[in-house]
PDB file of C-alpha atoms (C1' of nucleotides) in Angstrom:
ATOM      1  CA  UNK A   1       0.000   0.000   0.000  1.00  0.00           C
ATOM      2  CA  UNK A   2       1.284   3.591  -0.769  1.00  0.00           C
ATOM      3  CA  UNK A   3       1.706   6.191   1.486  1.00  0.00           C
ATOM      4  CA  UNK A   4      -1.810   8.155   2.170  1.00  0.00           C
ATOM      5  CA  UNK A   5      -0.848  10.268   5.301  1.00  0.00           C
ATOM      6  CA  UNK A   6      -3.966  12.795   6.645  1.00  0.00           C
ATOM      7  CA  UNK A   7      -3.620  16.109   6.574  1.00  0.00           C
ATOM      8  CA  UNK A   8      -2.839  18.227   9.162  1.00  0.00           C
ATOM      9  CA  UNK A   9      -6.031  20.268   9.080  1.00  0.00           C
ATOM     10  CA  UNK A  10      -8.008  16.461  10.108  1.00  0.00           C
ATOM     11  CA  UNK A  11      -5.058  15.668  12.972  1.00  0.00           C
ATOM     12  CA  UNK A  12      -6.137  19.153  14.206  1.00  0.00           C
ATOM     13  CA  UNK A  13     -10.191  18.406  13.587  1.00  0.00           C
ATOM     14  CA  UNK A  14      -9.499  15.056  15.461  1.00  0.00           C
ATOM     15  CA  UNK A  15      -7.678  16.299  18.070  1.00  0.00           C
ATOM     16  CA  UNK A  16     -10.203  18.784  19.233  1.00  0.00           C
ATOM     17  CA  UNK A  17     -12.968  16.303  18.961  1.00  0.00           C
ATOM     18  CA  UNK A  18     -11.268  13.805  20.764  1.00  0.00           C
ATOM     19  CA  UNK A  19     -11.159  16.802  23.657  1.00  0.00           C
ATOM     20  CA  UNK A  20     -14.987  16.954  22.462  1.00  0.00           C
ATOM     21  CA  UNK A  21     -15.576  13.065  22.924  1.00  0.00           C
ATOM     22  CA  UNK A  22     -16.946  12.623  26.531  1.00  0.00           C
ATOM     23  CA  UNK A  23     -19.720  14.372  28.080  1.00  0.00           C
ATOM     24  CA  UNK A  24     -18.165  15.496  30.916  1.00  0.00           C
ATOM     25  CA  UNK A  25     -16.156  17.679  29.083  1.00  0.00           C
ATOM     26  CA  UNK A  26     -18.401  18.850  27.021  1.00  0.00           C
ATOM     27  CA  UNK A  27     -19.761  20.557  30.418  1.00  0.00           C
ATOM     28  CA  UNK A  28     -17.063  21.652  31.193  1.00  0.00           C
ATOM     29  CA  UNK A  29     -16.548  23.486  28.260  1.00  0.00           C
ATOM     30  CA  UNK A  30     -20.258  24.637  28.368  1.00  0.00           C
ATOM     31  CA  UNK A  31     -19.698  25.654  31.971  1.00  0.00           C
ATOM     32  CA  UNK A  32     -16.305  27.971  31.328  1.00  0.00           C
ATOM     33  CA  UNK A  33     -17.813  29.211  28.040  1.00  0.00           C
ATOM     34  CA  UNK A  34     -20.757  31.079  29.559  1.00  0.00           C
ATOM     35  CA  UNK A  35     -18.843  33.221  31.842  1.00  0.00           C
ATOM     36  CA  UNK A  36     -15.074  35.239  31.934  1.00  0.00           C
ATOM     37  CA  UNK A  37     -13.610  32.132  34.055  1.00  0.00           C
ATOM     38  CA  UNK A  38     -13.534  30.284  37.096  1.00  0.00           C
ATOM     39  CA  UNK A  39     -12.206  28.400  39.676  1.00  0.00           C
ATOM     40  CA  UNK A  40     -11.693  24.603  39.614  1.00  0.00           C
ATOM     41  CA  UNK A  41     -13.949  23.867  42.473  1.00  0.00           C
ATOM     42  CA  UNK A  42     -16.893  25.762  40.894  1.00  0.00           C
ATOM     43  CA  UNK A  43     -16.606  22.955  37.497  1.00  0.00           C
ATOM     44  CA  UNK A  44     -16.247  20.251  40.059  1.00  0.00           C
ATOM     45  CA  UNK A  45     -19.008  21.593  41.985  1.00  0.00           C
ATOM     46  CA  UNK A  46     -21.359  21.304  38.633  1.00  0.00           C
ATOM     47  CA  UNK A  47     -20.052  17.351  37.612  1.00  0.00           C
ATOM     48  CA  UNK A  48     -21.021  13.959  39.071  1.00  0.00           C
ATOM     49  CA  UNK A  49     -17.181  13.160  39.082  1.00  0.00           C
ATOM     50  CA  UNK A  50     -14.564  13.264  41.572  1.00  0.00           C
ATOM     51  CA  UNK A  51     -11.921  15.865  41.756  1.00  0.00           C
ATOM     52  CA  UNK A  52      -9.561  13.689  40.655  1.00  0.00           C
ATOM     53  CA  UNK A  53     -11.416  12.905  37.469  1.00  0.00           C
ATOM     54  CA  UNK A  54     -12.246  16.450  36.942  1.00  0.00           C
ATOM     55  CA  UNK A  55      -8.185  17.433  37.138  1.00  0.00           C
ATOM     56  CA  UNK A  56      -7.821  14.478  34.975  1.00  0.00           C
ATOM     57  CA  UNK A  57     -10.146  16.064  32.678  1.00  0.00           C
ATOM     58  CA  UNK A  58      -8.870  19.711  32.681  1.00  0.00           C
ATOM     59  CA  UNK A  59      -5.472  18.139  31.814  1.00  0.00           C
ATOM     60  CA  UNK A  60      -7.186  16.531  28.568  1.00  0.00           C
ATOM     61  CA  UNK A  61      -8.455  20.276  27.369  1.00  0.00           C
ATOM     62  CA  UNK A  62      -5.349  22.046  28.418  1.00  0.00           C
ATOM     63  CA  UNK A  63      -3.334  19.858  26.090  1.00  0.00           C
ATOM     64  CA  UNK A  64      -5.682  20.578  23.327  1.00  0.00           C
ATOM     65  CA  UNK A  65      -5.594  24.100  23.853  1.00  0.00           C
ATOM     66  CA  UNK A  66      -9.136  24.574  24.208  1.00  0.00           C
ATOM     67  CA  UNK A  67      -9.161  25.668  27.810  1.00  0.00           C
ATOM     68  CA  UNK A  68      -6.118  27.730  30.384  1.00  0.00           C
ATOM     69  CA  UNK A  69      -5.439  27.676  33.965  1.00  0.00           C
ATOM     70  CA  UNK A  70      -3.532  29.601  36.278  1.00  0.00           C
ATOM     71  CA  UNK A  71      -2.819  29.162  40.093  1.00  0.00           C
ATOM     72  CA  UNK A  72      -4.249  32.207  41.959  1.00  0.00           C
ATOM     73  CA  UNK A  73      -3.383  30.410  45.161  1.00  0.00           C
ATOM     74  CA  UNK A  74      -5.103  28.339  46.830  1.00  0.00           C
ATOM     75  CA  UNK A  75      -7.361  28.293  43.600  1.00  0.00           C
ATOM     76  CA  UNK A  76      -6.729  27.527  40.257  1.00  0.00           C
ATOM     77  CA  UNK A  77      -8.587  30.157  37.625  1.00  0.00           C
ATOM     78  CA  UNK A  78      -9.859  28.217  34.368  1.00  0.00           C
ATOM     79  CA  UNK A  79     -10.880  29.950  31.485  1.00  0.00           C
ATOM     80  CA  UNK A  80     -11.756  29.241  27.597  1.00  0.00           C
ATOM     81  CA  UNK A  81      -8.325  30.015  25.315  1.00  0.00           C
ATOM     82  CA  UNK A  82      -9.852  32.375  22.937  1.00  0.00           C
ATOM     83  CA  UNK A  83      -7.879  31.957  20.238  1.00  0.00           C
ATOM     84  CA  UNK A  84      -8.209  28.329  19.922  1.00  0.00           C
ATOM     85  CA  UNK A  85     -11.739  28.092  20.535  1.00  0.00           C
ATOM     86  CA  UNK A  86     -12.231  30.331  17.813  1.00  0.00           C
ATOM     87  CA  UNK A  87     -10.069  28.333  15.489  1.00  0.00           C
ATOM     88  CA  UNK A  88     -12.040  25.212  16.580  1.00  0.00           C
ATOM     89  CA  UNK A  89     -15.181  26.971  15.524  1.00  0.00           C
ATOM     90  CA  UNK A  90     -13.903  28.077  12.121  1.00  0.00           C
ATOM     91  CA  UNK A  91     -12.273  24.093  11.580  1.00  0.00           C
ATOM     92  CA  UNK A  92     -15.701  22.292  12.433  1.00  0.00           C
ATOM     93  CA  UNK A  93     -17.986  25.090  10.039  1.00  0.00           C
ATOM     94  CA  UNK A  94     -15.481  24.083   7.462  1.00  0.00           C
ATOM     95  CA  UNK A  95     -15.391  20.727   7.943  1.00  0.00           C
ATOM     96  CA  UNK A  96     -19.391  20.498   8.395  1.00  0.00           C
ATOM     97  CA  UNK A  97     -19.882  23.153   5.068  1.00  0.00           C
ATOM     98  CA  UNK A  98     -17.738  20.885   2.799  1.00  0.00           C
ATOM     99  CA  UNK A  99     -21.224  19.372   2.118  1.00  0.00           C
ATOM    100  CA  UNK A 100     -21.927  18.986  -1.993  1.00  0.00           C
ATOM    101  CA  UNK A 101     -25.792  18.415  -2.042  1.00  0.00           C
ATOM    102  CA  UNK A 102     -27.079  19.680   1.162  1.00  0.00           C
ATOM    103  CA  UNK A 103     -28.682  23.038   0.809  1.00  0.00           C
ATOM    104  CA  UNK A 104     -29.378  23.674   4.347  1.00  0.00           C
ATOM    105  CA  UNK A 105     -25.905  24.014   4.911  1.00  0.00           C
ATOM    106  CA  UNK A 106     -23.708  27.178   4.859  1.00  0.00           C
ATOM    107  CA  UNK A 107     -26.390  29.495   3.938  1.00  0.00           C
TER     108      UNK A 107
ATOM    109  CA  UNK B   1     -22.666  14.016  45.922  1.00  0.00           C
ATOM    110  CA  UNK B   2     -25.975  14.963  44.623  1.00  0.00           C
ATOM    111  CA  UNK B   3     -27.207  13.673  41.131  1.00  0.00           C
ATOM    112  CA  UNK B   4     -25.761  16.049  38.589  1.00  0.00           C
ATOM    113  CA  UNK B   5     -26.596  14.798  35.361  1.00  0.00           C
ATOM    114  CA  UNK B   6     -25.202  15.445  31.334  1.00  0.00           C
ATOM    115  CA  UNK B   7     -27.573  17.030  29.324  1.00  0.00           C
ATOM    116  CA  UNK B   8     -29.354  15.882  26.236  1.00  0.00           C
ATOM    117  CA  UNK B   9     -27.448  17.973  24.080  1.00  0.00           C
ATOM    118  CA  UNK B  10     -23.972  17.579  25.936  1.00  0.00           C
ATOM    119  CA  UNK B  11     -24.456  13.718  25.189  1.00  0.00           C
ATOM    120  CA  UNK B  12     -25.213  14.220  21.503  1.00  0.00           C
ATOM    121  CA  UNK B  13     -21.993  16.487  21.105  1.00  0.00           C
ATOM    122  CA  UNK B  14     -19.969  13.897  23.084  1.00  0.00           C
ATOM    123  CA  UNK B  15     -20.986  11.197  20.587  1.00  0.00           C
ATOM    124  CA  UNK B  16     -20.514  13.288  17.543  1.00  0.00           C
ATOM    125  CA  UNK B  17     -16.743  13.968  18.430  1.00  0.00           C
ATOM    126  CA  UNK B  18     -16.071  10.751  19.369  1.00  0.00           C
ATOM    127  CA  UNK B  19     -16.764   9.515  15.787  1.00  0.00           C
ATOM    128  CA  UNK B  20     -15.086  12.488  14.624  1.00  0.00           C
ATOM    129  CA  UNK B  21     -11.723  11.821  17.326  1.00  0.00           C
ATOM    130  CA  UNK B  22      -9.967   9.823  14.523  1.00  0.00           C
ATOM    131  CA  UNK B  23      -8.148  11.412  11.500  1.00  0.00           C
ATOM    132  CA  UNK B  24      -9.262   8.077   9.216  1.00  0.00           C
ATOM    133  CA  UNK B  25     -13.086   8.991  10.356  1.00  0.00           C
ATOM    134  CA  UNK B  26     -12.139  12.501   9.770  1.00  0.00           C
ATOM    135  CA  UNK B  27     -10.839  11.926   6.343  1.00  0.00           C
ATOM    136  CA  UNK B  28     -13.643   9.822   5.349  1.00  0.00           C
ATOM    137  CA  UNK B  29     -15.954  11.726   6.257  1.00  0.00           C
ATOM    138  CA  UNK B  30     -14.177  14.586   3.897  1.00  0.00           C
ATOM    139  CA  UNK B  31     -14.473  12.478   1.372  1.00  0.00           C
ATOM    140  CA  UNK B  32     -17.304  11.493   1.553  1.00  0.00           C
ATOM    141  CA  UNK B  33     -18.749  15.414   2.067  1.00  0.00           C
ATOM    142  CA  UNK B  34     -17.199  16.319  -1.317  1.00  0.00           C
ATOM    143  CA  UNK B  35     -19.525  14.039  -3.508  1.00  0.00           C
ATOM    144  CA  UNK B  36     -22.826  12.294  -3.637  1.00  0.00           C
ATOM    145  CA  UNK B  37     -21.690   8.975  -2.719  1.00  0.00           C
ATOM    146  CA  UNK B  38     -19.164   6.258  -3.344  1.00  0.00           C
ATOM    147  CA  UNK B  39     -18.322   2.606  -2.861  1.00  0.00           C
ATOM    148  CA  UNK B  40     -16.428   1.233  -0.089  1.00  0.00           C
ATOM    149  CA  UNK B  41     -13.204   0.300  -2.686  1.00  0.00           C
ATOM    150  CA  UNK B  42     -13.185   4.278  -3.246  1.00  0.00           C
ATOM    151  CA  UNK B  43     -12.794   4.451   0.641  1.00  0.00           C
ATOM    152  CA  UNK B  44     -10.443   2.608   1.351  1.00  0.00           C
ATOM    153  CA  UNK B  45      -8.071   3.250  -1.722  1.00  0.00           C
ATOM    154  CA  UNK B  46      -7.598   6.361   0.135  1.00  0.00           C
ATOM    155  CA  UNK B  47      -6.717   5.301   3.595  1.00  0.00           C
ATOM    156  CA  UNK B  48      -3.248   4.055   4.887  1.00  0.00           C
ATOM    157  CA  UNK B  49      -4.993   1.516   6.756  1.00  0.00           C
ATOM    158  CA  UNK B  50      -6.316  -2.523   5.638  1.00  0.00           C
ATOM    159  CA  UNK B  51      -9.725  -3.055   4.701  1.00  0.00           C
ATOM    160  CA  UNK B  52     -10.978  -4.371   8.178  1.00  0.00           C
ATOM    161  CA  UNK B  53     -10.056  -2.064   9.574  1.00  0.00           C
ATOM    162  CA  UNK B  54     -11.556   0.765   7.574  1.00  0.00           C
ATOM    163  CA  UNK B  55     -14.684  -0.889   8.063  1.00  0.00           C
ATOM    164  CA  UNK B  56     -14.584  -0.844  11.454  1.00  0.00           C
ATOM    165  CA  UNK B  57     -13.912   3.009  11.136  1.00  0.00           C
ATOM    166  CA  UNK B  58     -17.404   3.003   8.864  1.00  0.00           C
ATOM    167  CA  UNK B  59     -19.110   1.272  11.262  1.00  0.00           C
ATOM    168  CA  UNK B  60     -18.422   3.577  14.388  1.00  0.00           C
ATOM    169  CA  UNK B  61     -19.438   6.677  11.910  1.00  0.00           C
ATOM    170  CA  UNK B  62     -22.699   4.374  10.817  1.00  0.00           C
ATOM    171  CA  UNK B  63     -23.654   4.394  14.179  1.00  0.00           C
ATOM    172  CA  UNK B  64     -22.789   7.642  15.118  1.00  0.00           C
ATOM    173  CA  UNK B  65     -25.435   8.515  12.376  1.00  0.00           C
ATOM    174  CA  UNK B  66     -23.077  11.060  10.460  1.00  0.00           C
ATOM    175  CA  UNK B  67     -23.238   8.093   7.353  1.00  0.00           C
ATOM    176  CA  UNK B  68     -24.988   5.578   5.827  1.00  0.00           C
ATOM    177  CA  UNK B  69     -24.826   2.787   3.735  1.00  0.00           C
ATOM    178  CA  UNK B  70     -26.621   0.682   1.248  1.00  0.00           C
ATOM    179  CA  UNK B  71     -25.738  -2.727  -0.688  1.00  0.00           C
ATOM    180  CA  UNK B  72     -25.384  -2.404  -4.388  1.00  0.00           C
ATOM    181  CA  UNK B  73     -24.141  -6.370  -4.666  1.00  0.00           C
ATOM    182  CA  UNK B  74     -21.376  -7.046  -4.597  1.00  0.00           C
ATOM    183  CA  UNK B  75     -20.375  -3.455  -3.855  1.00  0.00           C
ATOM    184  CA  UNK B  76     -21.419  -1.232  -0.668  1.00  0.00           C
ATOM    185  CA  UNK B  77     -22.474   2.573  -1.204  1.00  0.00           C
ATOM    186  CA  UNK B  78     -21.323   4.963   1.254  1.00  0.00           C
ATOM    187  CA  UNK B  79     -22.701   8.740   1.314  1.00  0.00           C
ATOM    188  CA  UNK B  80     -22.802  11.700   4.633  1.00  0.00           C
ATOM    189  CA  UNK B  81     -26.051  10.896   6.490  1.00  0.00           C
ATOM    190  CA  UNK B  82     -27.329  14.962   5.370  1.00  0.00           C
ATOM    191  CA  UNK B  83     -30.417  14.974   8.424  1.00  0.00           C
ATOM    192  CA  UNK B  84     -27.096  14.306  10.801  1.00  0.00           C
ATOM    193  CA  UNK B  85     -24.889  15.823   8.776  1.00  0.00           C
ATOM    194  CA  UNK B  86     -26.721  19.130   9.865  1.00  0.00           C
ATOM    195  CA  UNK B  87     -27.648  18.538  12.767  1.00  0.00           C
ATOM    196  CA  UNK B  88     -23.923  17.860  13.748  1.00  0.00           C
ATOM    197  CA  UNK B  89     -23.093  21.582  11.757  1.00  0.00           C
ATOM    198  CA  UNK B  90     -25.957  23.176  14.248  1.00  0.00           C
ATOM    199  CA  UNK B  91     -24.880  21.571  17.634  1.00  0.00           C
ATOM    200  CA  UNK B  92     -21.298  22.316  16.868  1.00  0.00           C
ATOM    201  CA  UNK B  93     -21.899  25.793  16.195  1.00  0.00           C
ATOM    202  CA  UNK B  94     -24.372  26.001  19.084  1.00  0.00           C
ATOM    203  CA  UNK B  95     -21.649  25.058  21.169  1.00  0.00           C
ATOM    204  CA  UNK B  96     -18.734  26.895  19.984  1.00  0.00           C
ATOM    205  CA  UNK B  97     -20.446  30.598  20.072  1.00  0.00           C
ATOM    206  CA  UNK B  98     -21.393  30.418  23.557  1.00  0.00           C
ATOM    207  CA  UNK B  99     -18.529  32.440  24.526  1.00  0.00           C
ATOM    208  CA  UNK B 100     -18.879  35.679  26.614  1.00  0.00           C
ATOM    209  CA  UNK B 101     -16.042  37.356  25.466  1.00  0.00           C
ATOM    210  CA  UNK B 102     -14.937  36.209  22.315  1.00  0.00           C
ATOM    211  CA  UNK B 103     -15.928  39.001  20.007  1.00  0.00           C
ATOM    212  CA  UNK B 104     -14.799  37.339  16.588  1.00  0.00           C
ATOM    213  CA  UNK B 105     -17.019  34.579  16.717  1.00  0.00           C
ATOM    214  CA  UNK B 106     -21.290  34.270  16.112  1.00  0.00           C
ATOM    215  CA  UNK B 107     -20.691  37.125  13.646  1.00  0.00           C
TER     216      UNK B 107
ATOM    217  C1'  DT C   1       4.122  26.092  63.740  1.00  0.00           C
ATOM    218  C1'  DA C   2       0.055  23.230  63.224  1.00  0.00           C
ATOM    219  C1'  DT C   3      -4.123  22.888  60.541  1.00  0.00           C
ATOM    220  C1'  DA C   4      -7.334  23.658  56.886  1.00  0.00           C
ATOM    221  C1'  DC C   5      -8.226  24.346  52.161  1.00  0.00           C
ATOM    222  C1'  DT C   6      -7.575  23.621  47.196  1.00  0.00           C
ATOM    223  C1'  DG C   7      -6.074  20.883  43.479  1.00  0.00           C
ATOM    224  C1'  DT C   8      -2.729  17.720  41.321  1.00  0.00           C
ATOM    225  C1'  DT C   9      -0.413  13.457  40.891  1.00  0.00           C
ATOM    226  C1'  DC C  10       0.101   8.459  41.696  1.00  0.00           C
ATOM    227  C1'  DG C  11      -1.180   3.789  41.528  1.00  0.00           C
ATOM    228  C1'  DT C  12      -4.528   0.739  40.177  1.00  0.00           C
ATOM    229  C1'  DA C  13      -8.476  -1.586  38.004  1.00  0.00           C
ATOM    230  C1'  DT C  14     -11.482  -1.915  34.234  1.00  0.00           C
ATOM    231  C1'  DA C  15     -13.257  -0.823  29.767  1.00  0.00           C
ATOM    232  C1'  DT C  16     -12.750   0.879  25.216  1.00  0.00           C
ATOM    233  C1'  DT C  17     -10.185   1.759  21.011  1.00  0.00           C
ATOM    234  C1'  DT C  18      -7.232   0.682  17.323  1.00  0.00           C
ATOM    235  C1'  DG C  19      -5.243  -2.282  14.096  1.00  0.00           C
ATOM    236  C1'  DC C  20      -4.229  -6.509  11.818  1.00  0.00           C
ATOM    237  C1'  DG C  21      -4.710 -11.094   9.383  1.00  0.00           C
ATOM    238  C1'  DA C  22      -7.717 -14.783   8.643  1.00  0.00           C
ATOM    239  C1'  DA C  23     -12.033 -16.502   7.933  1.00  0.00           C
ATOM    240  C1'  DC C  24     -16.384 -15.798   6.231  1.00  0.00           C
ATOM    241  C1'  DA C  25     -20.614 -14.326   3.323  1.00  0.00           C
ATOM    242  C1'  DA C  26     -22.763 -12.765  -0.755  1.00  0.00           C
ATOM    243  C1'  DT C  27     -22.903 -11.831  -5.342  1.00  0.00           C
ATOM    244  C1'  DA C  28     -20.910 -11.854 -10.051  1.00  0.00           C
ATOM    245  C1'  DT C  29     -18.426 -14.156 -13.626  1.00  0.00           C
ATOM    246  C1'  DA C  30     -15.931 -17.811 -16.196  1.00  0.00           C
TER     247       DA C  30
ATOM    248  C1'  DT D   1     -20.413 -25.288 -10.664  1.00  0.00           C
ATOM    249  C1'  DA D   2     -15.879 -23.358  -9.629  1.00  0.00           C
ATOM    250  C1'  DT D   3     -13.589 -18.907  -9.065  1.00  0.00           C
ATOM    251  C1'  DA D   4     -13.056 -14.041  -8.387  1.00  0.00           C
ATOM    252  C1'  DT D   5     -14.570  -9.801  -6.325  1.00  0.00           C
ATOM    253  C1'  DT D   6     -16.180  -7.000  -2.523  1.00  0.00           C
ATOM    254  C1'  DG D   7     -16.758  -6.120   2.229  1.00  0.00           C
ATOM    255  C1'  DT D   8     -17.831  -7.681   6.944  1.00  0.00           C
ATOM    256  C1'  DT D   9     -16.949 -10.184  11.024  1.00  0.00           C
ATOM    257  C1'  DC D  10     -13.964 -12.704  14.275  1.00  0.00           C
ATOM    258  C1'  DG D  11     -10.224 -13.260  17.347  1.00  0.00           C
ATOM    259  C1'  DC D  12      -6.455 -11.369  19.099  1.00  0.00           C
ATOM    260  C1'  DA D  13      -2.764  -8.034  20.855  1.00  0.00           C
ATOM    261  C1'  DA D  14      -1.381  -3.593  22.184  1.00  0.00           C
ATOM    262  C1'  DA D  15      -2.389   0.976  23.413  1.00  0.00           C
ATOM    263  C1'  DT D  16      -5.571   4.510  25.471  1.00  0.00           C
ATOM    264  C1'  DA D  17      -9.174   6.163  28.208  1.00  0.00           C
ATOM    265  C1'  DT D  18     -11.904   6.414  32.357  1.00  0.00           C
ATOM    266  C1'  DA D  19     -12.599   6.537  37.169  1.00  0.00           C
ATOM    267  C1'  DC D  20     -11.465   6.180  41.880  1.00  0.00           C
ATOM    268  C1'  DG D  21      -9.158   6.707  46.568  1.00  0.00           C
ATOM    269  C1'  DA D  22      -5.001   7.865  48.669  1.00  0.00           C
ATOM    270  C1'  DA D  23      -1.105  10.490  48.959  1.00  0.00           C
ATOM    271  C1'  DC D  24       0.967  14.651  48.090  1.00  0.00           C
ATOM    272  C1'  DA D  25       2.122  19.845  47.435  1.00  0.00           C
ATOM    273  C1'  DG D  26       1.333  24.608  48.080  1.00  0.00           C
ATOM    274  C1'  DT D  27      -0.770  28.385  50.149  1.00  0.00           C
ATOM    275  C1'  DA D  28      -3.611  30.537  53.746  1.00  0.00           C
ATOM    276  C1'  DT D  29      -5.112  30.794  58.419  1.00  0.00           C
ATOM    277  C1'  DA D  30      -5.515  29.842  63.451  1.00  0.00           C
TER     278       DA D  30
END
DNA sequence: TATACTGTTCGTATATTTGCGAACAATATA
DNA sequence: TATATTGTTCGCAAATATACGAACAGTATA
């Protein structure tokens, strides 16, 4: 068989869905998205999940660059990263627009 | 811990990106998007991965409901499920402009 | 300094995912 | 009827993901 890599453009797509692919974080991301930020124990305080789970969780987003934290001792501050959420919004419309027949889509 | 449940709609997102947490599912599904249909031969000419387990990969997307397919002996016709198609375009959207703060995106 | 508070990390158990070759099933063709 | 073509399913191995309690680390407070 030749060599048919993927692009980088559906590594990056996959990546952020895999961030996308369990419900918890999904809430999590629904939770920091609808205000400024917040501290780890108010997400924890929202989820049926222990703390551990939830940090475990976090990590997951912060390494796909969808969320940030910073200690502001003893809390830790989580927020959206603007920059990549945006670019996750533009790489899913594009992905879910490259659509031949359906005329619903990108109107 | 009281019952704090996932939503509906955080479910339906979670399920969507898992089928889309896979650059092979993500490049099918590209391919897929850019025509009416094709076989499963088409498919898999494509991939850098055997036959099996391509589909395996069609399977998990089958049942995710973002494709379907139909027999056309002895071949199998793939093509983007379009009801799902958009419904995965809305949710995704729905999700990513709930930001606060973001001023670039839901423009 | 001792104690409380807030999260992270560690170790572990279990389940799911990914990928492959081989076997199989169904139809088409020689 | 034998053989080829097209995909799916099976069985397996290895890697990841998920979740938890316990231990830990760092700061704040008594």
């Amino acid at each position: 068989m030749t060599q048919k890599n993927y692009t980088e453009q559906q590594r990056q797509i996959a990546l952020f869905a895999k961030a996308l692919g369990h419900p918890a974080r999904v809430a999590i991301l629904n939770f920091l998205a609808a205000q400024e930020s917040c501290f780890f124990g108010d997400i924890h305080e929202v989820l049926p999940i222990t703390k551990a789970t939830v940090s475990q969780h976090l990590k997951e987003l912060k390494n796909a660059g969808l969320i940030q934290g910073e200690i502001e001792a003893p809390k830790v501050r989580y927020c959206i990263n603007r920059a990549n959420w945006e670019l996750a919004r533009k790489i899913f419309a594009t992905l879910f627009c490259e659509c031949k027949t359906n005329t619903k889509c990108c109107e």
